Structure formats: structure tokens, C-alpha cells
Amino acid sequence: MTKIKHLKYTRHEIIVYSQMMKDLEIKQLKELLSTSKKIAIVSHRNPDGDAYGSSLALYHYLLKLKHDVTVVSPNDCPDFLKWLPNQEDIIIFEENVEKGKEILNKAEIVFTLDFNALHRVGQQMQPVLEELNTTYVMIDHHEQPDDYANFMYSDPSIASTCEMVYHFLDKLGDLNKIDKTIATCLYTGIVTDTGSFKYNATTTTTHNIAASLIDLGIDHTKIHNSIFDTNSFNRLQLLGIALSNLRVLHEYKTAYITLSQKELNSHDFKKGDTEGFVNYGLSIKGIVFAVIFIEDQKQGIIKMSLRSKGTFSVNDFARNHFNGGGHLNAAGGRSEVPLSNTVKQFLELLPNYKKDLENSYEV
Ligand code: 5GP
Ligand code: MN
């Protein structure tokens, strides 16, 4: 059971008011941050560019304010994020449980970034967070946030948490504290969560922020290369398998890919290797819904990534059928039945969504 339920808002108010923190809350937070505090920053399990980018950006900012600050991540990040400034300072909870607990228990403020519900940190860390007697600050852009935070900045219309951190610093009157290091972290999350500025949630504001970060001297080409041009031979071979497993169901404008544990093992699978594979399904002409099913024998689950084009909500689909959620056009989910049964369940659901899929997106 969650202990930390001391919010000032009803659910309706959260939706209306939390788009940006109210001036009063910003004032209170500024006051809180005006003296040195013990602060932890937590990102979600299986951190991506936005989770680590936003966490490290905030980390560098809070260090500048002379706080005692630590980033705690439930598990490690893929190799393509290992170059981020000071990522080596991050405490990996599953590898260092005692230290992680100690930091969290001592923290006077805990920022939770890029996730909307405490279960997103995974089963090992979730109960620790639920027991904390601390001040929670949420900055996140996922749909339907839980209401555990004392200060909540939730806006699913914004493309990335990094963009939100920029707005947050703006509200605190501290844009001038953004240096090249912070800008590099923020740009990373913006570029990954917008699909290099192509997804629908990308706005002129996104581009203006990116421009201001480039003005601070970041090497945007290098950032892009560090994230996207780090293929190993094994990853490309695995992509070959994924593409040969790709199935297309034109009737439902749907494509899906499966990868079994055996197939992953045959190419020395490393965390992050399957990142982006699901997009190949979505790139087929006429396809509006794409899913990848990835077997994870260690966790005993099938991990799913779901993507859509247009109005078809993969957030709803994942939430209703596969214990997941996320955004309108990008979500994750999981299943605890074997790969073939999971796919069967999925295929049986599609006829119920035929109309929604047909109407989702006009090419
Ligand atoms: P991915 O497919 O890359 O794992 O996730 C796609 C998006 O959905 C990301 O923004 C990710 O944070 C989010 N996401 C993945 N799994 C879940 C989940 O179980 N619940 C929620 N709320 N969001 C998720
Ligand atoms: Mn994000």
C-alpha cells in the first residue's frame, strides 16, 4: 500500500492545474531549494535518453546550487547513453541496493523524472519509494499520472521530459544556469523522444529550445552520432532476424515483430540492441499500428513496445490489455504468458479495433 498520499489536488484538478506548476508552487520550491538539501533524482526502469538526459541535466543544475544530489536509477542504461556527462556518478539500484536505499531514505527531496507511477521503477525499488517520508517532485509527460507527488508538473502534450526540465528552470528564473553540460543532457532527451524532431508532439517551442541549447555550444552532430551511430555487427544481424520475423496484417493496418530469447542469445543481445526495431513495422506504407514482442526469460515476461500513427491510442491498448501504458503514439507493455500465446492474444484483440485502426490516420 502506498503511504505517501498527501496531495492537495483532486484528480480533476491535477489535469487542469498541473500543466505547469502554479506560481505558488514554484515559489515554494524555489524557497525549498534556496538552502542546501539532500536530494535524490530517480528515473524509470530501463532508462532511455530522456530519462537519463533529464536526470543528469537536473543533477548538474542542482550541483550548481550546492545541493547534495544523487541520481538513482533502478537499472543500468544501454551503451549508447554511456557517454552522457557524469552518467558514471549514477547509482544503479539493482547493483547497489544498500547504497541506493541509504540515499533515498536520507533524501529530503526526491525528484521523479520521466515516469507517471511508482511501479515504473520496478518491483525491487517500488516498495522503497512507497515508504519514503520525503517531498516528491514529479516532472513527467506520460498520460494519466498517479498522484503521489507533493509538487507535480505533468504535461502529456510536451514531447520530452527534458523539454519540461527546461521550462521548469525557466520558471525558477534560472535559464542562465544552463551551461554546455546541462544543454548536452537536455538536447539528448529532446532528440530521442521526438525521434529527431519528427514526432507529432514536436513544436516550435521544441525547436526554439533546441536552438537555444545549440547556441550554448553543444556539439549536436556528435550527440546524434553517439546515440544513433553506435551499431555493433551483432545488433545489425539481430535486426536482420527481427525483419525476417516481421508480419504484416493489412486488414488491420498492423505490423508486428517477435524476437525469442534464443534469437536474442544467438546474437549476443545487449540492453538497448532492440531499441527502434518496432519503428520498421510502422514505416511500412499504410501501417498505423506496430508492435514488437521480445521474450525475456530472466524476468519471465514478454516485453512489448507499441507504436501508432494518428488517433489510435497505444496508451489505451497497452493499459487495457498488456499491463502498460505511455503516450498516445508510443507505449510499452508486458505479458506473463509465453511468446506464442501472447501473440495469439494480441491477434484475437485486433478485430475489436478494426474501425479505430482504419480511421486512425489518413496517408
Ligand atoms: P518503450 O516501448 O520504448 O519501452 O516505451 C515507449 C514509451 O512508453 C516510453 O515513453 C516509455 O517510458 C513508456 N512506457 C513503457 N512501458 C510503460 C508502462 O508500463 N507504463 C507506462 N505508463 N509507460 C510505459
Ligand atoms: Mn520521455
Short mmCIF file of C-alpha atoms and ligand atoms in Angstrom, two decimals:
data_model
loop_
_atom_site.label_atom_id
_atom_site.label_comp_id
_atom_site.label_asym_id
_atom_site.label_seq_id
_atom_site.Cartn_x
_atom_site.Cartn_y
_atom_site.Cartn_z
CA MET A 1 0.00 0.00 0.00
CA THR A 2 1.16 3.48 -0.82
CA LYS A 3 1.76 5.57 2.30
CA ILE A 4 2.61 8.79 0.60
CA LYS A 5 -0.76 10.25 -0.20
CA HIS A 6 -0.82 13.83 0.88
CA LEU A 7 -1.68 15.69 -2.20
CA LYS A 8 -3.53 18.90 -2.39
CA TYR A 9 -5.36 18.08 -5.62
CA THR A 10 -8.27 16.03 -6.73
CA ARG A 11 -7.69 14.07 -9.92
CA HIS A 12 -9.64 16.65 -11.95
CA GLU A 13 -7.58 19.48 -10.56
CA ILE A 14 -4.39 17.67 -11.44
CA ILE A 15 -5.42 17.61 -15.07
CA VAL A 16 -6.44 21.25 -15.09
CA TYR A 17 -3.67 22.75 -12.99
CA SER A 18 -0.62 20.59 -13.35
CA GLN A 19 0.16 21.63 -16.93
CA MET A 20 2.68 23.95 -15.38
CA MET A 21 3.23 24.28 -11.69
CA LYS A 22 1.35 27.20 -10.26
CA ASP A 23 3.35 30.27 -9.33
CA LEU A 24 2.81 29.50 -5.66
CA GLU A 25 4.31 26.04 -6.02
CA ILE A 26 7.27 27.39 -7.95
CA LYS A 27 7.75 29.92 -5.16
CA GLN A 28 7.61 27.16 -2.55
CA LEU A 29 10.06 25.02 -4.49
CA LYS A 30 12.42 27.93 -5.00
CA GLU A 31 12.30 28.52 -1.27
CA LEU A 32 12.99 24.82 -0.60
CA LEU A 33 15.94 24.87 -2.99
CA SER A 34 17.35 28.08 -1.52
CA THR A 35 19.26 26.18 1.17
CA SER A 36 21.41 23.09 0.71
CA LYS A 37 19.36 19.87 0.72
CA LYS A 38 19.91 16.16 0.32
CA ILE A 39 18.25 15.40 -2.99
CA ALA A 40 17.71 12.21 -4.98
CA ILE A 41 16.69 12.10 -8.62
CA VAL A 42 15.01 8.91 -9.77
CA SER A 43 14.32 7.79 -13.31
CA HIS A 44 12.32 4.82 -14.61
CA ARG A 45 13.49 1.26 -15.10
CA ASN A 46 15.25 0.62 -18.42
CA PRO A 47 16.24 4.27 -18.72
CA ASP A 48 16.19 5.88 -22.16
CA GLY A 49 17.75 9.09 -23.48
CA ASP A 50 15.01 11.25 -21.99
CA ALA A 51 15.15 9.59 -18.55
CA TYR A 52 18.93 9.90 -18.23
CA GLY A 53 19.12 13.22 -20.10
CA SER A 54 16.58 14.90 -17.82
CA SER A 55 18.01 13.30 -14.65
CA LEU A 56 21.56 14.36 -15.43
CA ALA A 57 20.52 17.84 -16.55
CA LEU A 58 18.73 18.38 -13.23
CA TYR A 59 21.68 16.78 -11.39
CA HIS A 60 24.16 19.26 -12.86
CA TYR A 61 21.80 22.16 -12.16
CA LEU A 62 21.27 21.16 -8.51
CA LEU A 63 25.01 20.64 -8.05
CA LYS A 64 25.46 24.25 -9.17
CA LEU A 65 23.05 25.27 -6.40
CA LYS A 66 25.35 23.38 -3.97
CA HIS A 67 22.91 20.62 -3.08
CA ASP A 68 23.98 17.14 -2.04
CA VAL A 69 22.43 15.36 -5.01
CA THR A 70 22.50 11.81 -6.38
CA VAL A 71 20.79 10.20 -9.35
CA VAL A 72 19.45 6.72 -8.58
CA SER A 73 18.44 4.54 -11.50
CA PRO A 74 16.65 1.20 -10.99
CA ASN A 75 18.94 -0.49 -13.53
CA ASP A 76 21.73 0.35 -15.93
CA CYS A 77 21.34 2.19 -19.24
CA PRO A 78 22.24 0.90 -22.73
CA ASP A 79 25.77 1.53 -24.03
CA PHE A 80 24.56 4.25 -26.37
CA LEU A 81 23.98 6.51 -23.33
CA LYS A 82 27.23 5.75 -21.52
CA TRP A 83 28.88 8.92 -22.82
CA LEU A 84 26.42 11.30 -21.10
CA PRO A 85 28.22 13.77 -18.80
CA ASN A 86 28.71 12.13 -15.38
CA GLN A 87 26.48 9.13 -16.07
CA GLU A 88 29.14 7.19 -14.14
CA ASP A 89 28.02 9.05 -10.97
CA ILE A 90 24.58 7.42 -11.17
CA ILE A 91 23.84 4.80 -8.50
CA ILE A 92 22.38 1.69 -10.13
CA PHE A 93 19.90 0.46 -7.55
CA GLU A 94 19.80 -3.23 -8.54
CA GLU A 95 23.61 -3.39 -8.35
CA ASN A 96 23.90 -1.45 -5.12
CA VAL A 97 20.71 -1.88 -3.13
CA GLU A 98 22.06 -0.82 0.28
CA LYS A 99 23.64 2.37 -1.01
CA GLY A 100 20.53 3.12 -3.08
CA LYS A 101 18.27 2.69 -0.05
CA GLU A 102 20.52 4.83 2.11
CA ILE A 103 20.45 7.71 -0.40
CA LEU A 104 16.69 7.50 -0.85
CA ASN A 105 15.98 7.25 2.88
CA LYS A 106 18.09 10.32 3.59
CA ALA A 107 16.71 12.41 0.75
CA GLU A 108 14.74 15.47 1.80
CA ILE A 109 13.51 15.94 -1.76
CA VAL A 110 13.05 13.21 -4.39
CA PHE A 111 12.57 14.25 -8.00
CA THR A 112 10.92 11.56 -10.12
CA LEU A 113 11.55 12.20 -13.79
CA ASP A 114 10.03 10.77 -16.96
CA PHE A 115 7.54 8.41 -15.31
CA ASN A 116 3.99 8.68 -14.04
CA ALA A 117 3.56 5.90 -11.45
CA LEU A 118 5.91 4.45 -8.85
CA HIS A 119 5.66 0.92 -10.28
CA ARG A 120 7.66 2.17 -13.29
CA VAL A 121 10.85 1.82 -11.21
CA GLY A 122 10.32 -1.95 -10.99
CA GLN A 123 9.44 -4.35 -8.20
CA GLN A 124 12.70 -4.03 -6.29
CA MET A 125 12.70 -0.27 -5.88
CA GLN A 126 8.97 0.49 -5.80
CA PRO A 127 8.37 -0.50 -2.14
CA VAL A 128 11.34 1.60 -1.05
CA LEU A 129 9.88 4.68 -2.75
CA GLU A 130 6.41 3.96 -1.34
CA GLU A 131 7.74 4.01 2.21
CA LEU A 132 9.69 7.25 1.95
CA ASN A 133 8.77 10.18 4.08
CA THR A 134 10.02 12.85 1.73
CA THR A 135 8.91 15.63 -0.57
CA TYR A 136 8.21 14.28 -4.02
CA VAL A 137 8.51 16.41 -7.15
CA MET A 138 7.26 14.85 -10.38
CA ILE A 139 8.26 16.13 -13.78
CA ASP A 140 6.77 13.92 -16.47
CA HIS A 141 4.94 13.77 -19.79
CA HIS A 142 3.19 10.37 -19.66
CA GLU A 143 -0.59 10.05 -19.80
CA GLN A 144 -2.70 9.51 -16.65
CA PRO A 145 -0.22 10.26 -13.85
CA ASP A 146 -0.67 8.84 -10.37
CA ASP A 147 -0.97 11.42 -7.62
CA TYR A 148 1.91 10.56 -5.31
CA ALA A 149 3.86 13.80 -5.71
CA ASN A 150 3.71 16.87 -3.48
CA PHE A 151 4.71 19.04 -6.43
CA MET A 152 3.52 17.90 -9.77
CA TYR A 153 4.43 19.08 -13.23
CA SER A 154 2.71 16.71 -15.63
CA ASP A 155 2.03 17.58 -19.25
CA PRO A 156 1.47 14.77 -21.77
CA SER A 157 1.39 17.30 -24.61
CA ILE A 158 5.11 18.01 -24.25
CA ALA A 159 7.38 15.77 -26.33
CA SER A 160 10.04 15.09 -23.70
CA THR A 161 10.77 15.41 -20.00
CA CYS A 162 13.93 17.25 -21.00
CA GLU A 163 11.83 19.96 -22.59
CA MET A 164 9.86 20.15 -19.33
CA VAL A 165 13.04 20.48 -17.28
CA TYR A 166 13.93 23.45 -19.48
CA HIS A 167 10.53 25.05 -18.75
CA PHE A 168 10.97 24.22 -15.06
CA LEU A 169 14.33 26.00 -14.91
CA ASP A 170 12.77 28.88 -16.83
CA LYS A 171 10.01 29.17 -14.20
CA LEU A 172 12.62 29.10 -11.45
CA GLY A 173 14.31 32.03 -13.20
CA ASP A 174 17.46 30.00 -13.77
CA LEU A 175 17.78 29.62 -17.54
CA ASN A 176 21.12 31.40 -17.22
CA LYS A 177 22.42 28.44 -15.17
CA ILE A 178 22.12 26.15 -18.23
CA ASP A 179 25.67 25.57 -19.39
CA LYS A 180 27.06 23.36 -22.16
CA THR A 181 26.93 20.24 -19.95
CA ILE A 182 23.29 20.73 -18.94
CA ALA A 183 22.43 21.65 -22.53
CA THR A 184 24.02 18.44 -23.80
CA CYS A 185 21.88 16.36 -21.42
CA LEU A 186 18.69 18.24 -22.33
CA TYR A 187 19.34 18.01 -26.07
CA THR A 188 19.81 14.24 -25.76
CA GLY A 189 16.34 13.71 -24.31
CA ILE A 190 14.74 16.11 -26.76
CA VAL A 191 16.33 14.40 -29.75
CA THR A 192 15.49 10.85 -28.59
CA ASP A 193 11.89 11.47 -27.50
CA THR A 194 10.99 13.47 -30.62
CA GLY A 195 12.51 10.87 -32.96
CA SER A 196 14.97 13.56 -34.06
CA PHE A 197 12.25 16.23 -34.20
CA LYS A 198 9.81 14.27 -36.35
CA TYR A 199 7.10 13.10 -33.95
CA ASN A 200 3.82 14.91 -33.70
CA ALA A 201 4.47 16.48 -30.28
CA THR A 202 7.44 18.42 -31.69
CA THR A 203 6.54 22.11 -31.66
CA THR A 204 8.10 25.45 -32.49
CA THR A 205 8.88 25.68 -28.77
CA THR A 206 10.82 22.39 -29.02
CA HIS A 207 12.83 23.82 -31.90
CA ASN A 208 13.36 27.13 -30.12
CA ILE A 209 14.68 25.34 -27.06
CA ALA A 210 16.93 23.15 -29.21
CA ALA A 211 18.21 26.30 -30.91
CA SER A 212 18.99 27.92 -27.57
CA LEU A 213 20.87 24.78 -26.49
CA ILE A 214 22.90 24.81 -29.70
CA ASP A 215 23.69 28.47 -29.02
CA LEU A 216 25.33 27.31 -25.79
CA GLY A 217 27.92 25.47 -27.85
CA ILE A 218 26.77 21.85 -27.70
CA ASP A 219 28.04 19.52 -30.40
CA HIS A 220 24.66 18.38 -31.75
CA THR A 221 26.15 16.27 -34.52
CA LYS A 222 28.28 14.39 -32.02
CA ILE A 223 25.31 13.90 -29.70
CA HIS A 224 23.30 12.46 -32.58
CA ASN A 225 26.14 10.18 -33.66
CA SER A 226 26.75 8.99 -30.08
CA ILE A 227 23.12 7.94 -29.77
CA PHE A 228 22.29 6.58 -33.20
CA ASP A 229 25.51 5.60 -34.94
CA THR A 230 26.84 3.06 -32.47
CA ASN A 231 25.65 -0.15 -34.11
CA SER A 232 27.50 -3.35 -33.40
CA PHE A 233 27.68 -6.07 -36.06
CA ASN A 234 25.58 -8.26 -33.74
CA ARG A 235 22.83 -5.67 -33.48
CA LEU A 236 22.54 -5.42 -37.23
CA GLN A 237 22.40 -9.22 -37.51
CA LEU A 238 19.65 -9.23 -34.87
CA LEU A 239 17.80 -6.56 -36.86
CA GLY A 240 18.01 -8.94 -39.82
CA ILE A 241 16.24 -11.62 -37.77
CA ALA A 242 13.65 -9.13 -36.50
CA LEU A 243 12.89 -8.03 -40.05
CA SER A 244 12.56 -11.59 -41.28
CA ASN A 245 10.10 -12.22 -38.42
CA LEU A 246 8.07 -9.14 -39.35
CA ARG A 247 4.43 -9.93 -40.12
CA VAL A 248 2.02 -7.52 -41.81
CA LEU A 249 -1.75 -7.60 -41.39
CA HIS A 250 -3.01 -5.13 -43.97
CA GLU A 251 -6.61 -5.80 -42.95
CA TYR A 252 -5.84 -4.17 -39.59
CA LYS A 253 -3.13 -1.77 -40.81
CA THR A 254 -0.92 -3.55 -38.30
CA ALA A 255 2.58 -5.00 -38.33
CA TYR A 256 4.38 -6.93 -35.62
CA ILE A 257 7.76 -8.44 -34.89
CA THR A 258 8.73 -11.20 -32.49
CA LEU A 259 12.14 -11.95 -31.01
CA SER A 260 12.61 -15.06 -28.90
CA GLN A 261 15.24 -15.36 -26.18
CA LYS A 262 17.02 -17.92 -28.37
CA GLU A 263 17.20 -15.44 -31.24
CA LEU A 264 18.47 -12.73 -28.90
CA ASN A 265 21.12 -15.06 -27.50
CA SER A 266 22.28 -16.08 -30.95
CA HIS A 267 23.49 -12.52 -31.48
CA ASP A 268 24.89 -11.73 -28.06
CA PHE A 269 21.98 -9.43 -27.20
CA LYS A 270 22.85 -6.39 -25.12
CA LYS A 271 20.50 -3.94 -23.45
CA GLY A 272 19.33 -1.38 -25.99
CA ASP A 273 20.02 -3.53 -29.06
CA THR A 274 16.33 -3.75 -29.96
CA GLU A 275 15.69 -0.03 -29.48
CA GLY A 276 13.92 1.34 -32.54
CA PHE A 277 13.19 -2.04 -34.18
CA VAL A 278 9.44 -1.52 -33.74
CA ASN A 279 9.61 1.54 -35.97
CA TYR A 280 10.40 -0.60 -39.02
CA GLY A 281 6.89 -2.06 -38.79
CA LEU A 282 5.41 1.42 -38.62
CA SER A 283 7.46 2.55 -41.62
CA ILE A 284 5.53 0.26 -43.99
CA LYS A 285 3.14 2.16 -46.23
CA GLY A 286 -0.42 2.00 -44.89
CA ILE A 287 0.57 0.66 -41.45
CA VAL A 288 -0.68 2.64 -38.44
CA PHE A 289 -0.01 0.19 -35.60
CA ALA A 290 3.23 -1.67 -34.92
CA VAL A 291 4.27 -3.89 -32.05
CA ILE A 292 7.41 -5.78 -31.12
CA PHE A 293 7.26 -8.73 -28.70
CA ILE A 294 10.56 -9.51 -27.00
CA GLU A 295 10.99 -12.57 -24.84
CA ASP A 296 12.81 -12.01 -21.54
CA GLN A 297 13.33 -15.36 -19.86
CA LYS A 298 15.18 -13.86 -16.91
CA GLN A 299 12.17 -11.76 -15.91
CA GLY A 300 9.73 -14.39 -17.18
CA ILE A 301 7.89 -11.87 -19.33
CA ILE A 302 7.29 -10.80 -22.88
CA LYS A 303 8.21 -7.13 -23.17
CA MET A 304 6.19 -5.22 -25.71
CA SER A 305 6.79 -1.91 -27.44
CA LEU A 306 3.81 -0.41 -29.22
CA ARG A 307 3.72 2.46 -31.71
CA SER A 308 0.96 4.08 -33.74
CA LYS A 309 0.28 6.82 -36.23
CA GLY A 310 -2.72 9.12 -35.79
CA THR A 311 -5.56 8.76 -33.34
CA PHE A 312 -5.23 5.08 -32.39
CA SER A 313 -4.09 5.16 -28.74
CA VAL A 314 -1.42 2.63 -27.90
CA ASN A 315 -1.51 4.04 -24.37
CA ASP A 316 -5.10 2.77 -24.02
CA PHE A 317 -4.37 -0.50 -25.82
CA ALA A 318 -1.35 -1.28 -23.62
CA ARG A 319 -3.15 -0.17 -20.46
CA ASN A 320 -6.29 -2.20 -21.19
CA HIS A 321 -4.66 -5.43 -22.33
CA PHE A 322 -0.95 -5.62 -21.51
CA ASN A 323 -0.24 -4.01 -18.10
CA GLY A 324 1.40 -0.99 -19.64
CA GLY A 325 0.86 2.49 -20.93
CA GLY A 326 2.77 5.54 -22.08
CA HIS A 327 1.73 8.02 -24.71
CA LEU A 328 -0.89 8.21 -27.47
CA ASN A 329 1.56 7.01 -30.14
CA ALA A 330 4.27 5.22 -28.10
CA ALA A 331 3.73 2.86 -25.22
CA GLY A 332 5.17 -0.18 -23.51
CA GLY A 333 3.54 -3.27 -22.06
CA ARG A 334 4.21 -6.78 -20.82
CA SER A 335 2.72 -10.22 -20.77
CA GLU A 336 3.38 -13.14 -18.49
CA VAL A 337 2.29 -15.89 -20.87
CA PRO A 338 4.64 -17.47 -23.44
CA LEU A 339 5.55 -15.64 -26.63
CA SER A 340 3.25 -17.59 -28.97
CA ASN A 341 0.27 -17.23 -26.60
CA THR A 342 0.94 -13.53 -26.19
CA VAL A 343 0.91 -13.06 -29.95
CA LYS A 344 -2.27 -15.14 -30.17
CA GLN A 345 -3.97 -12.93 -27.56
CA PHE A 346 -2.86 -9.88 -29.45
CA LEU A 347 -4.19 -11.18 -32.79
CA GLU A 348 -7.52 -12.02 -31.20
CA LEU A 349 -7.88 -8.43 -29.99
CA LEU A 350 -7.39 -6.80 -33.37
CA PRO A 351 -10.91 -7.35 -34.79
CA ASN A 352 -12.29 -5.25 -31.91
CA TYR A 353 -10.14 -2.34 -33.07
CA LYS A 354 -10.64 -2.67 -36.82
CA LYS A 355 -12.64 0.58 -37.14
CA ASP A 356 -10.26 2.56 -34.91
CA LEU A 357 -7.29 1.32 -36.89
CA GLU A 358 -8.91 2.08 -40.24
CA ASN A 359 -9.73 5.63 -39.13
CA SER A 360 -6.52 6.34 -37.25
CA TYR A 361 -4.51 8.06 -39.90
CA GLU A 362 -5.06 9.28 -43.45
CA VAL A 363 -1.98 8.83 -45.57
P1 5GP B 1 9.22 1.64 -24.98
O1 5GP B 1 8.39 0.90 -25.98
O2 5GP B 1 10.30 2.43 -25.66
O3 5GP B 1 9.67 0.79 -23.86
O4 5GP B 1 8.24 2.70 -24.31
C1 5GP B 1 7.54 3.65 -25.07
C2 5GP B 1 7.05 4.76 -24.17
O5 5GP B 1 6.10 4.23 -23.25
C3 5GP B 1 8.14 5.39 -23.30
O6 5GP B 1 7.82 6.75 -23.12
C4 5GP B 1 8.05 4.64 -22.01
O7 5GP B 1 8.51 5.42 -20.95
C5 5GP B 1 6.55 4.37 -21.93
N1 5GP B 1 6.27 3.11 -21.23
C6 5GP B 1 6.83 1.90 -21.43
N2 5GP B 1 6.29 0.97 -20.62
C7 5GP B 1 5.34 1.61 -19.87
C8 5GP B 1 4.44 1.20 -18.85
O8 5GP B 1 4.37 0.04 -18.45
N3 5GP B 1 3.62 2.17 -18.32
C9 5GP B 1 3.67 3.47 -18.74
N4 5GP B 1 2.85 4.37 -18.17
N5 5GP B 1 4.52 3.89 -19.70
C10 5GP B 1 5.33 2.98 -20.26
MN MN B 2 10.25 10.65 -22.03
#
